[in-house]
């Protein structure tokens, strides 16, 4: 079966712009989580959606937002991009969260 | 609050030898899960092994085993017969419950493993 698909794989944006990243979970998985990974901060949890509802949120500013659609696909939006937002953004899905999460290949965002 | 600590930023191991990657955790949740993930240079996170806090036996998946010592709050990953393809970053993670009663996963800072031929 298909894995977790994240698009696009690479993205270059300018400071002040906004960006939308997409994540398609494994079929049947209802939980989608987003993480930001940087060399300095490591893996940081952004938020988790389950059946279209955000049920968990990390400590990120309001510029970071997300949503989940009825087909479980999820999008993450970052507005007013800053240089420090340059990172690998990983999406992970699971059926309920009790088992291992399956990660996508990530979207590498570079803000210039 | 949940916390995962990986004290080894980097490790070397000779090919075909076994290696142990350390992980300690802290949580007040009575029920939690512990995971290990591998991240090659390509960036994708690969799930390796899972241990539930109530599991009596240590988890094993092929060459991977999790040495779970609940009283010490440690969940070390043991890789037997290391292969060159095992060179990667390894992350320990814990699933618990946040203050709102929802699942939350916390990752450690990772250990970079390099397998030497």
mmCIF file of C-alpha atoms in Angstrom:
data_model
loop_
_atom_site.group_PDB
_atom_site.id
_atom_site.type_symbol
_atom_site.label_atom_id
_atom_site.label_comp_id
_atom_site.label_asym_id
_atom_site.label_seq_id
_atom_site.Cartn_x
_atom_site.Cartn_y
_atom_site.Cartn_z
ATOM 1 C CA UNK A 1 0.000 0.000 0.000
ATOM 2 C CA UNK A 2 1.113 3.563 -0.622
ATOM 3 C CA UNK A 3 3.067 5.298 2.140
ATOM 4 C CA UNK A 4 2.732 8.804 3.461
ATOM 5 C CA UNK A 5 3.119 11.288 0.631
ATOM 6 C CA UNK A 6 4.344 14.805 1.175
ATOM 7 C CA UNK A 7 4.408 17.470 -1.495
ATOM 8 C CA UNK A 8 6.390 19.282 -2.584
ATOM 9 C CA UNK A 9 9.737 17.698 -1.683
ATOM 10 C CA UNK A 10 11.654 20.948 -1.932
ATOM 11 C CA UNK A 11 10.561 24.541 -1.705
ATOM 12 C CA UNK A 12 12.326 27.886 -1.784
ATOM 13 C CA UNK A 13 10.438 30.930 -0.547
ATOM 14 C CA UNK A 14 11.241 34.543 0.241
ATOM 15 C CA UNK A 15 10.895 36.124 3.657
ATOM 16 C CA UNK A 16 7.400 37.444 4.228
ATOM 17 C CA UNK A 17 5.730 35.000 1.858
ATOM 18 C CA UNK A 18 3.402 32.247 2.923
ATOM 19 C CA UNK A 19 3.604 28.554 2.106
ATOM 20 C CA UNK A 20 1.304 25.533 2.150
ATOM 21 C CA UNK A 21 2.609 21.998 2.534
ATOM 22 C CA UNK A 22 0.549 18.911 1.842
ATOM 23 C CA UNK A 23 0.459 15.465 3.399
ATOM 24 C CA UNK A 24 -1.525 12.437 2.265
ATOM 25 C CA UNK A 25 -1.563 9.751 4.969
ATOM 26 C CA UNK A 26 -1.698 6.019 4.500
ATOM 27 C CA UNK A 27 -5.177 4.926 3.522
ATOM 28 C CA UNK A 28 -7.231 4.309 6.649
ATOM 29 C CA UNK A 29 -5.018 6.367 8.922
ATOM 30 C CA UNK A 30 -6.957 9.085 10.671
ATOM 31 C CA UNK A 31 -4.187 10.714 12.682
ATOM 32 C CA UNK A 32 -1.769 13.088 10.988
ATOM 33 C CA UNK A 33 1.025 14.840 12.856
ATOM 34 C CA UNK A 34 3.444 17.494 11.688
ATOM 35 C CA UNK A 35 7.020 18.032 12.858
ATOM 36 C CA UNK A 36 9.686 20.601 12.166
ATOM 37 C CA UNK A 37 13.268 19.362 12.076
ATOM 38 C CA UNK A 38 16.263 21.697 12.207
ATOM 39 C CA UNK A 39 19.923 21.009 13.050
ATOM 40 C CA UNK A 40 19.720 23.284 16.083
ATOM 41 C CA UNK A 41 16.346 22.350 17.573
ATOM 42 C CA UNK A 42 15.967 18.769 16.430
ATOM 43 C CA UNK A 43 12.487 17.342 15.911
ATOM 44 C CA UNK A 44 9.774 19.558 17.265
ATOM 45 C CA UNK A 45 6.107 18.698 17.308
ATOM 46 C CA UNK A 46 3.858 21.169 15.526
ATOM 47 C CA UNK A 47 0.354 19.727 15.743
ATOM 48 C CA UNK A 48 -1.760 16.650 15.310
ATOM 49 C CA UNK A 49 -5.072 16.214 13.570
ATOM 50 C CA UNK A 50 -7.493 13.380 14.065
ATOM 51 C CA UNK A 51 -10.710 13.096 12.082
ATOM 52 C CA UNK A 52 -10.468 16.736 10.956
ATOM 53 C CA UNK A 53 -9.956 18.065 14.483
ATOM 54 C CA UNK A 54 -6.763 19.460 15.919
ATOM 55 C CA UNK A 55 -6.294 17.557 19.157
ATOM 56 C CA UNK A 56 -2.735 18.441 20.006
ATOM 57 C CA UNK A 57 -0.534 21.459 19.451
ATOM 58 C CA UNK A 58 3.128 22.224 20.050
ATOM 59 C CA UNK A 59 4.717 25.512 21.056
ATOM 60 C CA UNK A 60 4.823 27.305 17.742
ATOM 61 C CA UNK A 61 3.561 30.812 16.928
ATOM 62 C CA UNK A 62 0.219 31.364 15.311
ATOM 63 C CA UNK A 63 1.913 31.800 11.918
ATOM 64 C CA UNK A 64 1.911 28.009 11.803
ATOM 65 C CA UNK A 65 -1.485 26.507 11.155
ATOM 66 C CA UNK A 66 -2.938 23.381 9.709
ATOM 67 C CA UNK A 67 -6.082 21.574 8.783
ATOM 68 C CA UNK A 68 -7.286 18.120 7.899
ATOM 69 C CA UNK A 69 -9.847 17.226 5.300
ATOM 70 C CA UNK A 70 -12.515 14.551 5.386
ATOM 71 C CA UNK A 71 -10.278 12.188 3.406
ATOM 72 C CA UNK A 72 -7.611 12.620 6.160
ATOM 73 C CA UNK A 73 -5.276 14.573 3.907
ATOM 74 C CA UNK A 74 -3.676 17.406 5.803
ATOM 75 C CA UNK A 75 -2.159 20.742 4.943
ATOM 76 C CA UNK A 76 0.178 22.921 6.930
ATOM 77 C CA UNK A 77 0.417 26.645 6.318
ATOM 78 C CA UNK A 78 3.105 29.050 7.413
ATOM 79 C CA UNK A 79 2.441 32.738 6.930
ATOM 80 C CA UNK A 80 4.915 35.614 6.955
ATOM 81 C CA UNK A 81 7.899 33.352 6.536
ATOM 82 C CA UNK A 82 11.079 34.024 8.486
ATOM 83 C CA UNK A 83 14.609 32.810 7.788
ATOM 84 C CA UNK A 84 14.376 30.614 10.878
ATOM 85 C CA UNK A 85 11.495 28.687 9.330
ATOM 86 C CA UNK A 86 13.962 26.972 7.017
ATOM 87 C CA UNK A 87 13.692 23.316 7.983
ATOM 88 C CA UNK A 88 12.634 19.832 7.031
ATOM 89 C CA UNK A 89 8.910 19.479 7.691
ATOM 90 C CA UNK A 90 7.829 15.926 8.345
ATOM 91 C CA UNK A 91 4.353 14.516 8.355
ATOM 92 C CA UNK A 92 3.463 11.259 10.088
ATOM 93 C CA UNK A 93 0.287 9.231 10.083
ATOM 94 C CA UNK A 94 -1.143 6.452 12.167
ATOM 95 C CA UNK A 95 -4.494 4.782 12.621
ATOM 96 C CA UNK A 96 -4.950 5.676 16.249
ATOM 97 C CA UNK A 97 -1.545 6.622 17.611
ATOM 98 C CA UNK A 98 -1.123 3.423 19.606
ATOM 99 C CA UNK A 99 1.213 1.933 17.075
ATOM 100 C CA UNK A 100 4.255 3.225 15.245
ATOM 101 C CA UNK A 101 3.832 6.318 13.165
ATOM 102 C CA UNK A 102 4.711 6.197 9.477
ATOM 103 C CA UNK A 103 6.548 9.249 8.252
ATOM 104 C CA UNK A 104 6.666 10.801 4.828
ATOM 105 C CA UNK A 105 9.901 11.837 3.136
ATOM 106 C CA UNK A 106 9.420 15.408 4.221
ATOM 107 C CA UNK A 107 9.349 18.813 2.586
ATOM 108 C CA UNK A 108 12.576 20.751 2.772
ATOM 109 C CA UNK A 109 11.721 24.424 3.005
ATOM 110 C CA UNK A 110 14.364 27.074 2.455
ATOM 111 C CA UNK A 111 13.525 30.697 3.221
ATOM 112 C CA UNK A 112 15.809 33.260 1.611
ATOM 113 C CA UNK B 1 5.628 16.705 31.133
ATOM 114 C CA UNK B 2 7.372 14.209 28.911
ATOM 115 C CA UNK B 3 11.087 14.179 28.239
ATOM 116 C CA UNK B 4 13.362 11.938 26.206
ATOM 117 C CA UNK B 5 17.134 12.045 26.677
ATOM 118 C CA UNK B 6 19.682 10.602 24.281
ATOM 119 C CA UNK B 7 23.127 11.293 25.696
ATOM 120 C CA UNK B 8 25.177 9.969 22.786
ATOM 121 C CA UNK B 9 25.336 12.522 19.961
ATOM 122 C CA UNK B 10 27.484 10.176 17.878
ATOM 123 C CA UNK B 11 28.750 6.610 17.925
ATOM 124 C CA UNK B 12 30.968 4.374 15.856
ATOM 125 C CA UNK B 13 30.645 0.615 15.539
ATOM 126 C CA UNK B 14 32.570 -1.963 13.580
ATOM 127 C CA UNK B 15 30.628 -3.797 10.908
ATOM 128 C CA UNK B 16 29.105 -7.076 12.179
ATOM 129 C CA UNK B 17 29.374 -6.026 15.818
ATOM 130 C CA UNK B 18 26.486 -5.163 18.122
ATOM 131 C CA UNK B 19 25.814 -1.639 19.345
ATOM 132 C CA UNK B 20 23.580 -0.161 22.044
ATOM 133 C CA UNK B 21 22.032 3.274 21.685
ATOM 134 C CA UNK B 22 20.930 4.807 24.970
ATOM 135 C CA UNK B 23 17.587 6.390 25.724
ATOM 136 C CA UNK B 24 16.127 7.503 29.032
ATOM 137 C CA UNK B 25 12.722 9.016 29.514
ATOM 138 C CA UNK B 26 10.671 10.836 32.063
ATOM 139 C CA UNK B 27 6.918 10.854 32.314
ATOM 140 C CA UNK B 28 4.194 10.825 34.904
ATOM 141 C CA UNK B 29 1.771 8.990 32.616
ATOM 142 C CA UNK B 30 0.920 5.487 33.826
ATOM 143 C CA UNK B 31 0.596 4.304 30.240
ATOM 144 C CA UNK B 32 2.988 5.225 27.476
ATOM 145 C CA UNK B 33 4.742 3.849 24.444
ATOM 146 C CA UNK B 34 8.350 3.996 23.387
ATOM 147 C CA UNK B 35 9.573 4.029 19.805
ATOM 148 C CA UNK B 36 12.790 4.018 17.906
ATOM 149 C CA UNK B 37 13.155 5.558 14.473
ATOM 150 C CA UNK B 38 15.989 5.586 11.967
ATOM 151 C CA UNK B 39 16.644 8.577 9.744
ATOM 152 C CA UNK B 40 19.088 8.019 6.866
ATOM 153 C CA UNK B 41 20.646 10.955 5.078
ATOM 154 C CA UNK B 42 17.671 10.969 2.702
ATOM 155 C CA UNK B 43 15.582 12.413 5.524
ATOM 156 C CA UNK B 44 12.772 9.898 5.788
ATOM 157 C CA UNK B 45 11.987 8.609 9.269
ATOM 158 C CA UNK B 46 11.766 4.822 9.392
ATOM 159 C CA UNK B 47 9.918 3.127 12.236
ATOM 160 C CA UNK B 48 12.041 0.376 13.827
ATOM 161 C CA UNK B 49 10.490 -0.901 17.023
ATOM 162 C CA UNK B 50 7.805 -0.219 19.638
ATOM 163 C CA UNK B 51 7.518 -1.064 23.329
ATOM 164 C CA UNK B 52 4.401 -0.490 25.392
ATOM 165 C CA UNK B 53 4.817 0.428 29.034
ATOM 166 C CA UNK B 54 2.804 -2.597 30.121
ATOM 167 C CA UNK B 55 4.557 -5.074 27.860
ATOM 168 C CA UNK B 56 6.238 -7.738 29.941
ATOM 169 C CA UNK B 57 8.796 -8.764 27.362
ATOM 170 C CA UNK B 58 11.323 -6.660 25.511
ATOM 171 C CA UNK B 59 10.333 -5.905 21.932
ATOM 172 C CA UNK B 60 12.309 -7.517 19.128
ATOM 173 C CA UNK B 61 12.219 -6.851 15.378
ATOM 174 C CA UNK B 62 14.828 -8.736 13.395
ATOM 175 C CA UNK B 63 18.238 -7.332 14.307
ATOM 176 C CA UNK B 64 16.670 -4.684 16.530
ATOM 177 C CA UNK B 65 15.748 -5.213 20.144
ATOM 178 C CA UNK B 66 14.636 -2.784 22.787
ATOM 179 C CA UNK B 67 16.142 -3.207 26.242
ATOM 180 C CA UNK B 68 13.295 -1.869 28.367
ATOM 181 C CA UNK B 69 14.068 -1.224 32.025
ATOM 182 C CA UNK B 70 10.979 0.405 33.456
ATOM 183 C CA UNK B 71 12.335 1.075 36.926
ATOM 184 C CA UNK B 72 15.320 2.888 35.446
ATOM 185 C CA UNK B 73 13.154 4.587 32.815
ATOM 186 C CA UNK B 74 15.430 3.469 30.040
ATOM 187 C CA UNK B 75 14.649 2.087 26.605
ATOM 188 C CA UNK B 76 17.921 1.332 24.889
ATOM 189 C CA UNK B 77 18.050 0.119 21.305
ATOM 190 C CA UNK B 78 20.332 -2.807 20.548
ATOM 191 C CA UNK B 79 21.365 -3.437 16.960
ATOM 192 C CA UNK B 80 23.001 -6.788 16.433
ATOM 193 C CA UNK B 81 25.394 -7.611 13.586
ATOM 194 C CA UNK B 82 25.716 -4.008 12.364
ATOM 195 C CA UNK B 83 25.641 -3.397 8.638
ATOM 196 C CA UNK B 84 26.949 -0.460 6.631
ATOM 197 C CA UNK B 85 23.362 0.460 5.833
ATOM 198 C CA UNK B 86 22.708 1.015 9.521
ATOM 199 C CA UNK B 87 24.661 4.282 9.372
ATOM 200 C CA UNK B 88 22.037 6.923 10.143
ATOM 201 C CA UNK B 89 20.523 9.097 12.851
ATOM 202 C CA UNK B 90 18.502 7.190 15.425
ATOM 203 C CA UNK B 91 15.728 8.811 17.404
ATOM 204 C CA UNK B 92 14.060 7.577 20.532
ATOM 205 C CA UNK B 93 10.489 8.784 21.024
ATOM 206 C CA UNK B 94 7.761 8.457 23.594
ATOM 207 C CA UNK B 95 4.011 8.588 23.192
ATOM 208 C CA UNK B 96 2.087 9.811 26.160
ATOM 209 C CA UNK B 97 -0.949 11.847 26.953
ATOM 210 C CA UNK B 98 -1.010 15.607 27.204
ATOM 211 C CA UNK B 99 -2.926 17.670 29.717
ATOM 212 C CA UNK B 100 -5.959 17.615 27.472
ATOM 213 C CA UNK B 101 -6.014 13.838 27.435
ATOM 214 C CA UNK B 102 -4.738 13.551 23.888
ATOM 215 C CA UNK B 103 -1.821 11.623 22.490
ATOM 216 C CA UNK B 104 1.495 13.426 22.293
ATOM 217 C CA UNK B 105 4.803 12.183 20.906
ATOM 218 C CA UNK B 106 8.126 13.565 22.105
ATOM 219 C CA UNK B 107 11.419 12.869 20.334
ATOM 220 C CA UNK B 108 14.944 12.809 21.667
ATOM 221 C CA UNK B 109 17.800 14.713 20.051
ATOM 222 C CA UNK B 110 19.086 11.656 18.240
ATOM 223 C CA UNK B 111 22.288 9.624 18.005
ATOM 224 C CA UNK B 112 24.310 9.545 14.813
ATOM 225 C CA UNK B 113 25.571 6.022 14.241
ATOM 226 C CA UNK B 114 28.384 5.335 11.834
ATOM 227 C CA UNK B 115 29.255 1.770 10.910
ATOM 228 C CA UNK B 116 32.891 1.236 10.009
ATOM 229 C CA UNK B 117 33.842 -1.420 7.441
#
